[in-house]
CSV table of C-alpha atoms and ligand atoms in Angstrom, one decimal:
chain,number,residue,atom,x,y,z
L,1,UNK,CA,86.2,102.3,118.0
L,2,UNK,CA,87.8,105.8,118.2
L,3,UNK,CA,90.0,104.4,120.9
L,4,UNK,CA,91.3,101.7,118.6
L,5,UNK,CA,91.8,104.2,115.8
L,6,UNK,CA,94.1,106.4,118.0
L,7,UNK,CA,95.9,103.4,119.2
L,8,UNK,CA,96.6,102.0,115.7
L,9,UNK,CA,97.8,105.5,114.6
L,10,UNK,CA,100.2,105.6,117.5
L,11,UNK,CA,101.5,102.1,116.8
L,12,UNK,CA,102.0,103.0,113.1
L,13,UNK,CA,103.9,106.2,114.0
L,14,UNK,CA,106.2,104.3,116.4
L,15,UNK,CA,106.9,101.5,114.0
L,16,UNK,CA,107.3,103.4,110.6
L,17,UNK,CA,111.0,104.2,111.2
L,18,UNK,CA,111.8,100.6,111.8
L,19,UNK,CA,110.0,99.0,108.9
L,20,UNK,CA,112.1,96.7,106.7
L,21,UNK,CA,114.3,95.6,109.6
L,22,UNK,CA,114.6,91.8,109.3
L,23,UNK,CA,114.4,89.6,106.2
L,24,UNK,CA,111.6,88.5,103.9
L,25,UNK,CA,111.3,84.8,103.6
L,26,UNK,CA,113.3,83.6,100.6
L,27,UNK,CA,113.1,79.8,100.7
L,28,UNK,CA,110.0,80.1,98.5
L,29,UNK,CA,111.4,82.3,95.7
L,30,UNK,CA,108.2,84.1,95.0
L,31,UNK,CA,108.0,85.4,98.6
L,32,UNK,CA,111.5,86.9,98.3
L,33,UNK,CA,110.1,89.5,95.8
L,34,UNK,CA,107.8,91.2,98.3
L,35,UNK,CA,108.8,94.7,99.5
L,36,UNK,CA,109.9,94.3,103.1
L,37,UNK,CA,108.9,97.8,104.4
L,38,UNK,CA,105.1,97.4,104.2
L,39,UNK,CA,102.9,97.5,107.3
L,40,UNK,CA,99.2,97.2,107.9
L,41,UNK,CA,97.0,96.3,110.9
L,42,UNK,CA,93.3,95.8,111.5
L,43,UNK,CA,91.1,95.2,114.6
L,44,UNK,CA,87.7,93.7,114.0
L,45,UNK,CA,85.0,93.8,116.8
L,46,UNK,CA,82.1,91.3,117.1
L,47,UNK,CA,79.6,94.1,116.1
L,48,UNK,CA,81.1,94.1,112.6
L,49,UNK,CA,83.3,97.2,112.8
L,50,UNK,CA,86.9,97.1,111.5
L,51,UNK,CA,89.5,99.8,112.4
L,52,UNK,CA,92.6,99.8,110.3
L,53,UNK,CA,95.9,101.5,109.7
L,54,UNK,CA,98.5,101.4,106.9
L,55,UNK,CA,98.3,98.8,104.2
L,56,UNK,CA,95.5,96.8,105.9
L,57,UNK,CA,93.7,96.4,102.5
L,58,UNK,CA,96.7,95.0,100.7
L,59,UNK,CA,96.5,91.2,100.0
L,60,UNK,CA,99.4,89.1,101.2
L,61,UNK,CA,100.3,85.5,101.2
L,62,UNK,CA,98.8,84.0,104.3
L,63,UNK,CA,101.2,81.0,104.4
L,64,UNK,CA,101.0,79.3,107.8
L,65,UNK,CA,98.1,81.3,109.0
L,66,UNK,CA,96.1,79.0,106.8
L,67,UNK,CA,97.0,76.2,109.2
L,68,UNK,CA,94.7,77.7,111.8
L,69,UNK,CA,91.7,77.6,109.5
L,70,UNK,CA,92.6,74.1,108.2
L,71,UNK,CA,92.7,72.9,111.9
L,72,UNK,CA,89.3,74.3,112.6
L,73,UNK,CA,87.9,72.4,109.6
L,74,UNK,CA,89.6,69.2,110.7
L,75,UNK,CA,88.2,69.6,114.2
L,76,UNK,CA,84.8,70.1,112.7
L,77,UNK,CA,85.0,66.8,111.0
L,78,UNK,CA,87.1,64.6,113.4
L,79,UNK,CA,86.4,66.2,116.8
L,80,UNK,CA,88.7,64.7,119.4
L,81,UNK,CA,89.8,61.8,117.2
L,82,UNK,CA,92.2,64.2,115.5
L,83,UNK,CA,94.4,64.2,118.6
L,84,UNK,CA,95.2,60.5,118.1
L,85,UNK,CA,97.2,61.6,115.0
L,86,UNK,CA,98.6,65.0,116.0
L,87,UNK,CA,100.0,66.2,119.4
L,88,UNK,CA,99.4,69.4,121.4
L,89,UNK,CA,102.9,70.2,122.6
L,90,UNK,CA,105.3,72.9,121.4
L,91,UNK,CA,108.0,71.3,119.3
L,92,UNK,CA,111.1,73.2,120.4
L,93,UNK,CA,112.3,72.6,116.8
L,94,UNK,CA,112.1,74.4,113.5
L,95,UNK,CA,108.7,74.3,111.8
L,96,UNK,CA,109.9,71.9,109.1
L,97,UNK,CA,112.1,69.6,111.2
L,98,UNK,CA,112.4,66.0,110.2
L,99,UNK,CA,114.6,64.4,112.9
L,100,UNK,CA,112.0,64.9,115.7
L,101,UNK,CA,109.3,63.5,113.5
L,102,UNK,CA,111.2,60.3,112.8
L,103,UNK,CA,112.2,59.9,116.5
L,104,UNK,CA,108.5,60.3,117.4
L,105,UNK,CA,107.4,57.7,114.8
L,106,UNK,CA,105.6,60.1,112.4
L,107,UNK,CA,103.3,61.6,115.2
L,108,UNK,CA,103.7,65.4,114.8
L,109,UNK,CA,104.1,67.5,118.0
L,110,UNK,CA,101.3,69.9,117.0
L,111,UNK,CA,99.0,71.0,114.1
L,112,UNK,CA,101.0,74.2,113.5
L,113,UNK,CA,104.3,72.8,112.5
L,114,UNK,CA,104.4,71.6,108.9
L,115,UNK,CA,104.2,67.9,109.8
L,116,UNK,CA,101.1,68.5,111.9
L,117,UNK,CA,99.5,70.7,109.2
L,118,UNK,CA,100.2,68.0,106.6
L,119,UNK,CA,98.2,65.5,108.7
L,120,UNK,CA,95.4,68.0,109.0
L,121,UNK,CA,95.5,68.4,105.2
L,122,UNK,CA,95.3,64.6,104.9
L,123,UNK,CA,92.2,64.7,107.1
L,124,UNK,CA,90.7,67.3,104.7
L,125,UNK,CA,91.6,65.2,101.7
L,126,UNK,CA,89.6,62.3,103.3
L,127,UNK,CA,86.5,64.5,103.9
L,128,UNK,CA,86.3,67.1,101.0
L,129,UNK,CA,85.6,66.4,97.4
L,130,UNK,CA,87.9,69.3,96.4
L,131,UNK,CA,90.3,69.5,99.3
L,132,UNK,CA,92.6,72.1,97.8
L,133,UNK,CA,89.6,74.6,97.9
L,134,UNK,CA,88.3,73.6,101.4
L,135,UNK,CA,90.2,76.2,103.4
L,136,UNK,CA,89.6,79.0,100.9
L,137,UNK,CA,85.9,78.3,100.8
L,138,UNK,CA,85.7,78.3,104.6
L,139,UNK,CA,87.5,81.6,104.7
L,140,UNK,CA,85.2,83.2,102.2
L,141,UNK,CA,82.3,82.0,104.4
L,142,UNK,CA,83.9,83.5,107.5
L,143,UNK,CA,84.7,86.8,105.7
L,144,UNK,CA,81.3,87.0,104.0
L,145,UNK,CA,82.4,89.6,101.5
L,146,UNK,CA,84.3,88.1,98.6
L,147,UNK,CA,85.7,85.0,97.1
L,148,UNK,CA,89.1,84.3,98.5
L,149,UNK,CA,91.7,83.9,95.8
L,150,UNK,CA,95.1,82.3,95.5
L,151,UNK,CA,98.4,83.8,94.4
L,152,UNK,CA,99.1,81.3,91.6
L,153,UNK,CA,102.7,82.3,91.3
L,154,UNK,CA,103.3,81.6,95.0
L,155,UNK,CA,101.4,78.3,94.7
L,156,UNK,CA,103.6,77.2,91.8
L,157,UNK,CA,106.8,78.4,93.5
L,158,UNK,CA,105.8,76.6,96.7
L,159,UNK,CA,105.0,73.4,94.8
L,160,UNK,CA,108.4,73.5,93.1
L,161,UNK,CA,110.2,74.0,96.4
L,162,UNK,CA,108.4,71.6,98.7
L,163,UNK,CA,111.1,68.8,99.1
L,164,UNK,CA,111.0,68.9,102.9
L,165,UNK,CA,107.2,68.8,103.0
L,166,UNK,CA,107.2,65.9,100.6
L,167,UNK,CA,109.8,64.1,102.8
L,168,UNK,CA,107.7,64.6,105.9
L,169,UNK,CA,104.7,63.2,104.2
L,170,UNK,CA,106.5,60.1,103.0
L,171,UNK,CA,108.0,59.6,106.5
L,172,UNK,CA,104.6,59.9,108.1
L,173,UNK,CA,103.1,57.6,105.5
L,174,UNK,CA,105.7,55.0,106.4
L,175,UNK,CA,104.4,55.2,110.0
L,176,UNK,CA,100.8,54.9,108.8
L,177,UNK,CA,99.8,58.5,109.7
L,178,UNK,CA,98.9,59.6,106.1
L,179,UNK,CA,95.9,58.0,104.4
L,180,UNK,CA,95.8,59.7,101.0
L,181,UNK,CA,98.3,59.9,98.2
L,182,UNK,CA,101.2,62.1,99.1
L,183,UNK,CA,100.8,64.2,96.0
L,184,UNK,CA,97.2,65.0,96.7
L,185,UNK,CA,98.0,66.0,100.3
L,186,UNK,CA,100.9,68.1,99.2
L,187,UNK,CA,98.8,69.8,96.5
L,188,UNK,CA,96.1,70.7,99.0
L,189,UNK,CA,98.6,72.0,101.6
L,190,UNK,CA,100.6,74.1,99.1
L,191,UNK,CA,97.5,75.6,97.7
L,192,UNK,CA,96.1,76.7,101.1
L,193,UNK,CA,99.4,78.4,101.9
L,194,UNK,CA,99.1,80.4,98.7
L,195,UNK,CA,95.8,82.0,99.7
L,196,UNK,CA,96.0,85.8,99.6
L,197,UNK,CA,94.1,87.9,102.1
L,198,UNK,CA,94.2,91.3,103.7
L,199,UNK,CA,94.6,92.3,107.3
L,200,UNK,CA,91.0,93.5,107.3
L,201,UNK,CA,89.7,90.2,106.1
L,202,UNK,CA,91.9,88.1,108.4
L,203,UNK,CA,90.9,90.2,111.5
L,204,UNK,CA,87.3,89.5,110.7
L,205,UNK,CA,88.0,85.8,110.0
L,206,UNK,CA,89.4,85.2,113.5
L,207,UNK,CA,86.7,87.0,115.4
L,208,UNK,CA,84.8,83.8,116.0
L,209,UNK,CA,87.7,82.6,118.1
L,210,UNK,CA,87.2,85.7,120.3
L,211,UNK,CA,83.5,84.8,120.7
L,212,UNK,CA,83.6,81.3,122.0
L,213,UNK,CA,83.6,79.8,118.5
L,214,UNK,CA,80.5,81.6,117.4
L,215,UNK,CA,80.6,83.7,114.2
L,216,UNK,CA,79.3,87.1,115.4
L,217,UNK,CA,78.3,88.1,111.9
L,218,UNK,CA,76.0,85.1,111.1
L,219,UNK,CA,75.4,83.6,114.5
L,220,UNK,CA,76.8,80.3,113.3
L,221,UNK,CA,78.6,78.2,115.9
L,222,UNK,CA,81.7,77.4,113.9
L,223,UNK,CA,83.2,75.3,116.7
L,224,UNK,CA,81.8,74.3,120.1
L,225,UNK,CA,83.1,76.7,122.8
L,226,UNK,CA,85.3,74.0,124.3
L,227,UNK,CA,87.0,73.4,121.0
L,228,UNK,CA,87.5,77.1,120.3
L,229,UNK,CA,89.2,77.3,123.7
L,230,UNK,CA,91.6,74.5,122.7
L,231,UNK,CA,92.4,76.2,119.4
L,232,UNK,CA,93.2,79.4,121.2
L,233,UNK,CA,95.4,77.4,123.6
L,234,UNK,CA,97.3,75.9,120.7
L,235,UNK,CA,97.8,79.3,119.2
L,236,UNK,CA,99.3,80.5,122.4
L,237,UNK,CA,101.6,77.6,122.9
L,238,UNK,CA,102.5,76.7,119.3
L,239,UNK,CA,101.4,79.5,117.0
L,240,UNK,CA,104.7,81.3,116.4
L,241,UNK,CA,107.2,78.6,115.4
L,242,UNK,CA,109.9,78.2,118.0
L,243,UNK,CA,109.2,81.6,119.6
L,244,UNK,CA,105.8,80.9,121.3
L,245,UNK,CA,107.3,81.4,124.8
L,246,UNK,CA,108.7,84.8,123.8
L,247,UNK,CA,105.3,85.7,122.2
L,248,UNK,CA,103.4,84.7,125.4
L,249,UNK,CA,105.9,86.7,127.4
L,250,UNK,CA,105.8,89.8,125.3
L,251,UNK,CA,102.2,89.8,124.0
L,252,UNK,CA,100.1,87.4,126.0
L,253,UNK,CA,97.5,86.5,123.4
L,254,UNK,CA,96.7,83.5,121.2
L,255,UNK,CA,98.4,84.2,117.8
L,256,UNK,CA,99.3,82.5,114.6
L,257,UNK,CA,102.0,83.7,112.2
L,258,UNK,CA,103.0,82.9,108.7
L,259,UNK,CA,106.2,83.5,106.7
L,260,UNK,CA,104.4,85.9,104.5
L,261,UNK,CA,104.7,88.3,107.4
L,262,UNK,CA,101.1,88.1,108.7
L,263,UNK,CA,100.1,87.5,112.3
L,264,UNK,CA,96.6,87.0,113.5
L,265,UNK,CA,95.7,87.4,117.2
L,266,UNK,CA,92.6,86.8,119.3
L,267,UNK,CA,91.6,89.1,122.2
L,268,UNK,CA,89.0,86.9,123.9
L,269,UNK,CA,85.6,88.6,124.2
L,270,UNK,CA,86.9,91.7,122.5
L,271,UNK,CA,88.2,91.4,119.0
L,272,UNK,CA,90.2,89.7,116.2
L,273,UNK,CA,93.4,91.4,115.1
L,274,UNK,CA,95.7,91.0,112.1
L,275,UNK,CA,99.0,92.7,111.5
L,276,UNK,CA,101.2,92.3,108.4
L,277,UNK,CA,104.8,93.4,107.7
L,278,UNK,CA,106.9,91.1,105.5
L,279,UNK,CA,110.3,91.4,107.1
L,280,UNK,CA,110.8,88.5,109.5
L,281,UNK,CA,112.9,87.9,112.6
L,282,UNK,CA,115.2,84.9,113.0
L,283,UNK,CA,112.4,82.7,114.2
L,284,UNK,CA,110.4,83.5,111.0
L,285,UNK,CA,107.8,85.8,112.6
L,286,UNK,CA,107.1,89.3,111.3
L,287,UNK,CA,109.4,91.7,113.2
L,288,UNK,CA,107.2,94.8,113.1
L,289,UNK,CA,104.1,92.6,113.5
L,290,UNK,CA,105.3,91.2,116.8
L,291,UNK,CA,106.3,94.7,118.0
L,292,UNK,CA,102.9,96.1,117.0
L,293,UNK,CA,101.0,93.4,119.0
L,294,UNK,CA,103.3,94.0,121.9
L,295,UNK,CA,102.5,97.7,121.8
L,296,UNK,CA,98.8,96.9,121.5
L,297,UNK,CA,98.6,94.7,124.6
L,298,UNK,CA,101.0,96.9,126.6
L,299,UNK,CA,98.9,100.0,125.9
L,300,UNK,CA,95.5,98.4,126.5
L,301,UNK,CA,96.4,95.8,129.1
L,302,UNK,CA,94.2,93.4,127.3
L,303,UNK,CA,95.9,90.0,127.4
L,304,UNK,CA,94.7,86.7,128.6
L,305,UNK,CA,96.9,86.9,131.7
T,401,LIG,N1,104.2,77.2,102.9
T,401,LIG,C1,105.2,77.2,103.9
T,401,LIG,C2,105.9,75.9,104.0
T,401,LIG,O1,105.2,74.9,104.1
T,401,LIG,C3,104.5,77.7,105.1
T,401,LIG,C4,105.5,78.2,106.0
T,401,LIG,C5,105.1,79.1,107.1
T,401,LIG,O2,104.4,80.1,106.9
T,401,LIG,O3,105.4,78.7,108.2
T,401,LIG,O4,107.0,75.8,104.1
C-alpha cells in the first residue's frame, strides 16, 4: 500500500495547480453550487485496505455512478432477459438524447445513458417494494460501514428539472418498454442519482468488480463472474458518456462517471478506485478525475490492455 500512497501523493501534487479548470454541472441547479476546485481519490484493495489523498472523505452527489449499481441489481433479478429491453452499444449521442431513442423504437442503446438507466429503474420498480431505496440499500451492503444517505436538496432539484427524463420515459412507454407508472420510475431514478458517497466508500463498493463479482469483504458472490465481466465491458465501452473511446485510449480501464464529478474505475484483480473533482470537461466527465486516472495507469502500467 505504501506504493499506492506515494503514487496518490504524486498525482495530487501534479493536479493541484489545475483544479477548478472546467465547469461544474449546472443543469441541476443544486449541483451548480458545489466548489469546483475540490479533489479526492481513493484506492481500495481486496484485503480491505484503502489508501486516499485529498478530499476522499467528503461526500458528493454520485449521479450517474448510481447507474452502475442499479444495473448490477437489475442483472441480479433479470439475468440475460434484461438485454431484450436495453442494448449494449455505445450511443455516440449525448446521455439524454431523445432523437436516437425514438428512431430506435424506445430501445435504449445501453444501460448507462439515461434512457437505459430509466429502463433499469423500471425493472427495479417491478422487483422491489421500495424501489427508490433499492440502490442505496445495496450500496450500504457493499460498503458495510454506514447507512448511505441522500442529498435531499439535490433530489428535489433533480425532480424539479427532469423534463427530458420524463419525456424519455413517456416515449419508451409508448413503445411498450416501460411497465410501471412513469412517475414512480422517475421518482426511483432521481432519488438514486441524489445518493451521496465519498471516494473511500465508492472505491470499496466497486472492488467486487475487480474480483470476478465476489465481494472480498463478505465473500458473497454479488454477480456470477461472467456477468461481472460484462458489466466491466459496458463500463469500458459506455461508462463515460460520449467520451468512452477517449477514456479507453487514455486510461484503459472499466470506468463509470457522473456529473457530480466522480469517476469509479476497476483494475481487474487489483483494486477499486474512485476519484472526485467537480469541474467537468465538455463531455461531462470530471476533468481532473480523468487526468488522475490517466496518471495512475500510466505510472503503474496497470490497464486491461
Ligand atoms: N441525474 C442526472 C440526470 O439524469 C444524471 C446525470 C449524470 O450524472 O450523467 O440528468
